[in-house]
């Protein structure tokens, strides 16, 4: 499952984003990829939504891989500042 | 002896440091570049200084006044652009012929800290950080009342509070009136400027935290320059305006931008602060 074209993950849309992703996750899901290439703004609510998905996929040990693709350098800075980067597999593609 | 100091104007490589003030007034271990140079010149026996400033000369004049604070005769001359030393020399010679004013014995472009010619300050954010680290052993001068080196390479300023459980690793500079919370890791290579506030469990490594900057609980600042909500990674040159104040923010008033903002654009300018800046 691949999610992309997210201009932002913020207080304005993070709850909706989280609920919609969780609702559309098929039962036999192996990999959940979120492409952040188009994402120019993430705040703490957006980080919270990503962390909720991390927990929903079994904290990295539930058989479902949560992968974040192509985050901008600014979003990587935010992951580093909040120490959230350790929870996600982050890669460029 | 008379010396002419040329203040560097804009430097694209470190442009974001000048949002709130000219480069020569950016805090460096509790003082600014211009103050260090004036102290250095006084120690060399200079008694008269002319400062040429092209970037916000009124701010420069506001800081140095007439130089009496340093026992100097000092004058700030505004210019529309940054003169080269050769241009400044030619202009002084020309003025001397017309007015009879004594030309300076020496002309210095202050793009580095005194005595650190080999540590260029303004070439990049990386160079800025490395120059600050190189300056650490020179910065603990006798006029800094109450400052002490509590262990080799760890300097702490007056009225700073370091709670039990905080780990300080040399080299490390903690300014005045700084709060360092429990279970924090400060250093190696950490500079906390005056009135910084570091919350519980934060890590600050190879980084500068600017004056009056709040660092929230459990945050990690590494290889970065943090001034208020502005976070510059000096290694990658990536720049972020941190969106949430509980992570990183300014404890003071937001400094006025140097560039005038037209009223019609003001709301959009406010929104811009919510968006992470593109890499410069």
Short mmCIF file of C-alpha atoms in Angstrom, two decimals:
data_model
loop_
_atom_site.label_atom_id
_atom_site.label_comp_id
_atom_site.label_asym_id
_atom_site.label_seq_id
_atom_site.Cartn_x
_atom_site.Cartn_y
_atom_site.Cartn_z
CA UNK A 1 0.00 0.00 0.00
CA UNK A 2 1.44 3.33 -1.05
CA UNK A 3 0.32 6.79 -0.02
CA UNK A 4 1.60 9.91 -1.71
CA UNK A 5 0.67 13.46 -2.77
CA UNK A 6 0.48 14.75 0.79
CA UNK A 7 1.14 18.50 0.78
CA UNK A 8 1.10 18.64 4.57
CA UNK A 9 0.55 16.64 7.73
CA UNK A 10 -0.66 19.03 10.36
CA UNK A 11 -3.38 19.72 12.91
CA UNK A 12 -5.68 20.46 9.98
CA UNK A 13 -5.58 16.99 8.40
CA UNK A 14 -3.63 14.55 10.58
CA UNK A 15 -6.64 12.92 12.26
CA UNK A 16 -8.44 12.42 8.96
CA UNK A 17 -5.24 11.11 7.38
CA UNK A 18 -4.65 8.61 10.18
CA UNK A 19 -8.27 7.36 10.21
CA UNK A 20 -8.46 7.02 6.44
CA UNK A 21 -5.18 5.14 6.21
CA UNK A 22 -6.14 2.79 9.03
CA UNK A 23 -9.57 2.18 7.48
CA UNK A 24 -8.13 1.34 4.09
CA UNK A 25 -5.37 -0.98 5.28
CA UNK A 26 -6.11 -4.46 3.85
CA UNK A 27 -5.86 -7.40 6.27
CA UNK A 28 -2.94 -9.01 4.48
CA UNK A 29 -0.81 -5.89 4.29
CA UNK A 30 2.97 -6.36 4.23
CA UNK A 31 4.33 -2.90 3.58
CA UNK A 32 2.83 0.52 4.18
CA UNK A 33 4.76 3.18 2.30
CA UNK A 34 4.13 6.87 2.78
CA UNK A 35 5.81 9.06 0.19
CA UNK A 36 6.67 12.44 1.71
CA UNK A 37 8.29 13.89 -1.39
CA UNK A 38 5.46 16.39 -1.85
CA UNK A 39 5.09 17.10 1.86
CA UNK A 40 6.31 20.59 2.71
CA UNK A 41 4.92 20.92 6.21
CA UNK A 42 4.72 18.54 9.17
CA UNK A 43 3.97 19.56 12.74
CA UNK A 44 3.61 17.63 15.99
CA UNK A 45 0.07 16.52 15.04
CA UNK A 46 1.43 15.10 11.80
CA UNK A 47 4.19 13.33 13.68
CA UNK A 48 1.53 11.99 16.05
CA UNK A 49 -0.44 10.59 13.11
CA UNK A 50 2.66 8.85 11.76
CA UNK A 51 3.38 7.43 15.19
CA UNK A 52 -0.22 6.17 15.47
CA UNK A 53 0.28 4.32 12.19
CA UNK A 54 3.54 2.93 13.52
CA UNK A 55 1.65 1.55 16.49
CA UNK A 56 -1.20 0.31 14.29
CA UNK A 57 1.27 -1.65 12.21
CA UNK A 58 2.57 -3.37 15.34
CA UNK A 59 5.42 -1.11 16.48
CA UNK A 60 7.65 -2.38 13.72
CA UNK A 61 7.36 -6.00 14.84
CA UNK A 62 3.83 -6.82 13.76
CA UNK A 63 4.72 -8.10 10.33
CA UNK A 64 3.80 -4.84 8.60
CA UNK A 65 6.63 -2.56 7.58
CA UNK A 66 6.01 1.17 7.78
CA UNK A 67 8.33 2.94 5.37
CA UNK A 68 8.64 6.68 4.85
CA UNK A 69 9.91 7.63 1.42
CA UNK A 70 11.71 10.72 0.20
CA UNK A 71 11.30 13.09 3.13
CA UNK A 72 12.70 16.56 2.48
CA UNK A 73 15.77 17.66 4.46
CA UNK A 74 13.50 19.85 6.60
CA UNK A 75 11.29 16.92 7.57
CA UNK A 76 14.38 14.86 8.32
CA UNK A 77 15.48 17.69 10.62
CA UNK A 78 12.14 17.48 12.40
CA UNK A 79 12.48 13.71 12.79
CA UNK A 80 15.94 14.21 14.25
CA UNK A 81 14.81 17.00 16.58
CA UNK A 82 11.98 14.91 17.97
CA UNK A 83 13.94 11.63 17.86
CA UNK A 84 11.05 10.14 15.88
CA UNK A 85 13.30 8.95 13.07
CA UNK A 86 14.26 5.90 15.11
CA UNK A 87 10.76 4.46 14.75
CA UNK A 88 10.50 4.54 10.98
CA UNK A 89 12.35 3.02 8.10
CA UNK A 90 13.25 6.04 6.01
CA UNK A 91 14.51 5.73 2.48
CA UNK A 92 15.01 7.59 -0.78
CA UNK A 93 13.55 6.25 -3.99
CA UNK B 1 47.23 54.44 16.77
CA UNK B 2 44.14 54.43 14.62
CA UNK B 3 42.47 51.40 13.07
CA UNK B 4 39.68 51.16 10.57
CA UNK B 5 37.34 48.19 10.88
CA UNK B 6 35.22 47.14 7.91
CA UNK B 7 32.09 45.28 8.96
CA UNK B 8 31.15 42.52 6.53
CA UNK B 9 27.83 43.09 4.85
CA UNK B 10 25.62 40.26 3.62
CA UNK B 11 27.16 36.84 3.17
CA UNK B 12 24.83 34.43 1.35
CA UNK B 13 26.54 31.43 2.93
CA UNK B 14 25.37 32.46 6.41
CA UNK B 15 22.43 34.65 5.40
CA UNK B 16 19.93 33.35 7.94
CA UNK B 17 22.12 34.45 10.84
CA UNK B 18 21.46 38.05 9.81
CA UNK B 19 17.66 37.95 9.92
CA UNK B 20 17.57 39.94 13.12
CA UNK B 21 20.89 41.78 13.23
CA UNK B 22 24.02 42.53 11.22
CA UNK B 23 26.65 39.81 11.12
CA UNK B 24 29.01 41.70 13.42
CA UNK B 25 26.32 41.78 16.12
CA UNK B 26 25.37 38.08 16.10
CA UNK B 27 26.03 36.68 19.60
CA UNK B 28 29.16 34.56 19.87
CA UNK B 29 29.71 33.15 23.36
CA UNK B 30 27.93 36.07 24.99
CA UNK B 31 29.49 38.90 22.98
CA UNK B 32 29.56 39.78 19.32
CA UNK B 33 32.29 39.85 16.69
CA UNK B 34 32.64 43.63 16.84
CA UNK B 35 33.04 43.62 20.63
CA UNK B 36 35.79 41.01 20.40
CA UNK B 37 37.61 43.13 17.83
CA UNK B 38 37.35 46.30 19.89
CA UNK B 39 38.69 44.48 22.96
CA UNK B 40 41.50 43.08 20.85
CA UNK B 41 42.44 46.50 19.48
CA UNK B 42 42.46 48.06 22.95
CA UNK B 43 44.83 45.31 24.10
CA UNK B 44 47.06 46.16 21.11
CA UNK B 45 47.23 49.80 22.21
CA UNK B 46 44.86 51.25 19.64
CA UNK B 47 43.11 54.37 20.88
CA UNK B 48 41.06 55.45 17.87
CA UNK B 49 38.79 53.29 15.74
CA UNK B 50 36.65 54.04 12.74
CA UNK B 51 34.00 51.42 11.99
CA UNK B 52 32.63 51.24 8.45
CA UNK B 53 29.22 49.57 8.40
CA UNK B 54 26.98 49.03 5.42
CA UNK B 55 24.44 46.67 7.01
CA UNK B 56 22.20 48.43 9.54
CA UNK B 57 24.83 50.92 10.73
CA UNK B 58 22.35 52.40 13.21
CA UNK B 59 22.33 49.07 15.08
CA UNK B 60 26.12 49.04 15.08
CA UNK B 61 26.24 52.61 16.41
CA UNK B 62 23.67 51.72 19.06
CA UNK B 63 26.00 48.99 20.39
CA UNK B 64 29.35 50.75 20.34
CA UNK B 65 28.31 54.36 20.96
CA UNK B 66 31.34 56.62 21.02
CA UNK B 67 33.64 53.81 22.16
CA UNK B 68 34.05 55.17 25.70
CA UNK B 69 33.05 51.77 27.06
CA UNK B 70 36.39 50.51 25.77
CA UNK B 71 38.31 53.74 26.38
CA UNK B 72 38.37 54.38 22.64
CA UNK B 73 37.56 57.28 20.38
CA UNK B 74 35.20 55.60 17.98
CA UNK B 75 33.18 56.67 15.01
CA UNK B 76 30.74 54.63 12.92
CA UNK B 77 30.64 55.57 9.25
CA UNK B 78 27.69 54.26 7.27
CA UNK B 79 28.30 53.12 3.70
CA UNK B 80 25.92 51.93 1.04
CA UNK B 81 28.00 48.82 0.28
CA UNK B 82 30.87 46.88 1.83
CA UNK B 83 34.14 48.56 0.96
CA UNK B 84 37.17 46.47 0.16
CA UNK B 85 40.24 47.27 2.26
CA UNK B 86 41.81 48.87 -0.86
CA UNK B 87 38.77 51.08 -1.41
CA UNK B 88 38.71 52.06 2.26
CA UNK B 89 42.42 52.90 2.15
CA UNK B 90 42.02 55.05 -0.97
CA UNK B 91 39.03 56.84 0.53
CA UNK B 92 40.88 57.54 3.79
CA UNK B 93 43.91 58.85 1.91
CA UNK B 94 41.66 61.12 -0.12
CA UNK B 95 39.90 62.43 3.01
CA UNK B 96 43.25 62.97 4.73
CA UNK B 97 44.43 65.16 1.85
CA UNK B 98 41.25 67.27 1.96
CA UNK B 99 40.54 67.53 5.69
CA UNK B 100 43.89 66.84 7.26
CA UNK B 101 42.43 63.96 9.29
CA UNK B 102 45.02 61.35 10.21
CA UNK B 103 44.66 58.24 8.03
CA UNK B 104 44.38 54.87 9.84
CA UNK B 105 47.50 52.86 10.55
CA UNK B 106 45.69 49.64 9.85
CA UNK B 107 42.56 48.48 8.02
CA UNK B 108 40.86 45.20 8.95
CA UNK B 109 37.93 43.41 7.37
CA UNK B 110 36.41 41.67 10.38
CA UNK B 111 35.32 38.45 8.74
CA UNK B 112 37.09 36.32 11.34
CA UNK B 113 37.68 36.36 15.07
CA UNK B 114 40.83 38.17 16.27
CA UNK B 115 43.87 35.95 15.92
CA UNK B 116 41.93 33.23 14.13
CA UNK B 117 42.78 34.18 10.55
CA UNK B 118 42.82 30.51 9.61
CA UNK B 119 39.23 29.98 10.81
CA UNK B 120 37.02 31.80 8.32
CA UNK B 121 33.79 32.66 10.05
CA UNK B 122 31.49 33.57 7.21
CA UNK B 123 32.15 31.01 4.48
CA UNK B 124 29.45 28.59 5.58
CA UNK B 125 27.41 27.56 8.61
CA UNK B 126 29.93 24.78 9.09
CA UNK B 127 32.79 27.30 9.14
CA UNK B 128 30.84 29.48 11.57
CA UNK B 129 30.42 26.59 13.99
CA UNK B 130 34.04 25.45 13.72
CA UNK B 131 35.27 29.01 14.32
CA UNK B 132 33.12 29.26 17.46
CA UNK B 133 34.61 26.03 18.77
CA UNK B 134 38.11 27.33 18.02
CA UNK B 135 37.27 30.52 19.90
CA UNK B 136 36.15 28.70 23.08
CA UNK B 137 39.54 28.73 24.86
CA UNK B 138 39.95 32.46 24.11
CA UNK B 139 36.53 33.57 25.24
CA UNK B 140 36.86 33.13 28.99
CA UNK B 141 38.43 36.53 29.65
CA UNK B 142 38.88 38.19 33.03
CA UNK B 143 36.05 40.67 32.45
CA UNK B 144 33.52 37.85 32.53
CA UNK B 145 32.61 38.05 36.18
CA UNK B 146 31.58 34.76 37.74
CA UNK B 147 32.46 32.61 34.74
CA UNK B 148 34.38 29.49 35.67
CA UNK B 149 35.78 26.37 34.10
CA UNK B 150 34.10 23.71 36.23
CA UNK B 151 36.04 20.90 34.58
CA UNK B 152 38.58 20.94 31.74
CA UNK B 153 36.88 22.41 28.68
CA UNK B 154 33.53 23.05 30.40
CA UNK B 155 32.78 26.75 31.04
CA UNK B 156 29.76 27.95 32.94
CA UNK B 157 28.56 31.54 33.28
CA UNK B 158 27.04 33.53 36.12
CA UNK B 159 23.60 32.62 37.46
CA UNK B 160 23.33 29.48 35.35
CA UNK B 161 21.61 26.48 36.87
CA UNK B 162 22.67 22.99 35.98
CA UNK B 163 20.47 20.38 37.59
CA UNK B 164 21.66 17.08 38.98
CA UNK B 165 21.78 14.40 36.35
CA UNK B 166 22.78 16.70 33.52
CA UNK B 167 25.85 15.44 31.69
CA UNK B 168 28.31 18.04 30.44
CA UNK B 169 30.91 16.86 27.95
CA UNK B 170 33.86 19.05 26.92
CA UNK B 171 34.20 21.20 24.99
CA UNK B 172 31.13 22.92 26.23
CA UNK B 173 30.15 26.54 26.90
CA UNK B 174 27.19 27.49 29.04
CA UNK B 175 26.40 31.20 29.07
CA UNK B 176 24.84 33.35 31.78
CA UNK B 177 21.38 32.71 33.24
CA UNK B 178 21.07 29.39 31.45
CA UNK B 179 18.91 26.57 32.74
CA UNK B 180 19.97 22.99 32.03
CA UNK B 181 17.35 20.45 33.02
CA UNK B 182 17.81 16.95 34.44
CA UNK B 183 18.96 14.03 32.32
CA UNK B 184 20.20 16.30 29.57
CA UNK B 185 23.35 15.62 27.58
CA UNK B 186 25.24 18.80 26.71
CA UNK B 187 28.25 18.35 24.46
CA UNK B 188 30.70 17.55 23.24
CA UNK B 189 30.90 20.69 21.14
CA UNK B 190 27.87 22.40 22.65
CA UNK B 191 27.40 26.13 23.11
CA UNK B 192 24.42 27.42 25.07
CA UNK B 193 24.21 31.18 24.76
CA UNK B 194 22.91 33.44 27.53
CA UNK B 195 19.40 32.80 28.88
CA UNK B 196 18.94 29.55 26.96
CA UNK B 197 16.56 27.09 28.61
CA UNK B 198 17.07 23.38 28.05
CA UNK B 199 14.33 21.05 29.22
CA UNK B 200 14.58 17.55 30.68
CA UNK B 201 16.16 14.78 28.64
CA UNK B 202 17.37 16.91 25.74
CA UNK B 203 20.56 16.18 23.83
CA UNK B 204 22.66 19.02 22.45
CA UNK B 205 25.70 17.81 20.59
CA UNK B 206 27.99 19.72 18.20
CA UNK B 207 25.52 22.57 18.22
CA UNK B 208 24.84 26.14 19.24
CA UNK B 209 21.69 27.15 21.07
CA UNK B 210 21.18 30.87 20.66
CA UNK B 211 20.32 33.39 23.36
CA UNK B 212 16.84 33.19 24.88
CA UNK B 213 16.11 29.96 23.09
CA UNK B 214 13.87 27.30 24.58
CA UNK B 215 14.78 23.67 23.89
CA UNK B 216 11.87 21.39 24.71
CA UNK B 217 11.82 18.13 26.58
CA UNK B 218 13.48 15.11 24.94
CA UNK B 219 14.52 17.02 21.85
CA UNK B 220 17.78 16.31 20.12
CA UNK B 221 19.83 19.05 18.52
CA UNK B 222 22.81 17.73 16.66
CA UNK B 223 25.17 19.49 14.23
CA UNK B 224 22.88 22.48 14.22
CA UNK B 225 22.54 26.15 15.02
CA UNK B 226 19.30 26.82 16.89
CA UNK B 227 18.23 30.43 17.25
CA UNK B 228 14.67 30.74 18.49
CA UNK B 229 12.53 28.58 16.22
CA UNK B 230 15.15 28.65 13.47
CA UNK B 231 17.09 25.41 13.15
CA UNK B 232 20.04 25.29 10.75
CA UNK B 233 21.86 22.03 10.20
CA UNK B 234 25.41 23.29 9.66
CA UNK B 235 26.45 20.06 8.00
CA UNK B 236 23.67 19.73 5.41
CA UNK B 237 22.73 23.45 5.37
CA UNK B 238 19.10 22.44 5.66
CA UNK B 239 16.99 25.11 7.37
CA UNK B 240 13.77 24.54 9.28
CA UNK B 241 11.42 26.87 11.08
CA UNK B 242 10.24 24.55 13.85
CA UNK B 243 6.44 24.64 13.83
CA UNK B 244 5.79 23.76 17.47
CA UNK B 245 6.97 26.09 20.21
CA UNK B 246 7.20 23.29 22.76
CA UNK B 247 10.01 21.76 20.72
CA UNK B 248 12.11 24.82 19.96
CA UNK B 249 11.24 28.49 20.23
CA UNK B 250 12.35 31.93 21.23
CA UNK B 251 11.79 33.10 24.79
CA UNK B 252 12.17 36.71 23.75
CA UNK B 253 10.18 38.84 21.42
CA UNK B 254 10.39 37.82 17.81
CA UNK B 255 13.16 39.99 16.36
CA UNK B 256 12.07 42.39 13.65
CA UNK B 257 13.04 41.36 10.16
CA UNK B 258 15.48 43.69 8.48
CA UNK B 259 13.53 43.75 5.26
CA UNK B 260 10.44 45.98 5.17
CA UNK B 261 7.19 44.04 4.79
CA UNK B 262 4.38 45.68 2.87
CA UNK B 263 1.13 45.67 4.80
CA UNK B 264 -0.83 43.83 2.11
CA UNK B 265 1.59 40.92 2.30
CA UNK B 266 1.74 40.79 6.08
CA UNK B 267 -0.81 37.94 6.53
CA UNK B 268 0.98 35.81 3.95
CA UNK B 269 4.29 36.57 5.61
CA UNK B 270 2.88 35.30 8.89
CA UNK B 271 1.76 32.10 7.18
CA UNK B 272 5.21 31.69 5.70
CA UNK B 273 6.59 31.17 9.20
CA UNK B 274 4.49 28.02 9.44
CA UNK B 275 6.11 26.47 6.40
CA UNK B 276 9.54 24.88 6.57
CA UNK B 277 12.00 26.90 4.51
CA UNK B 278 13.55 25.41 1.42
CA UNK B 279 17.21 24.60 1.56
CA UNK B 280 19.39 27.61 0.92
#
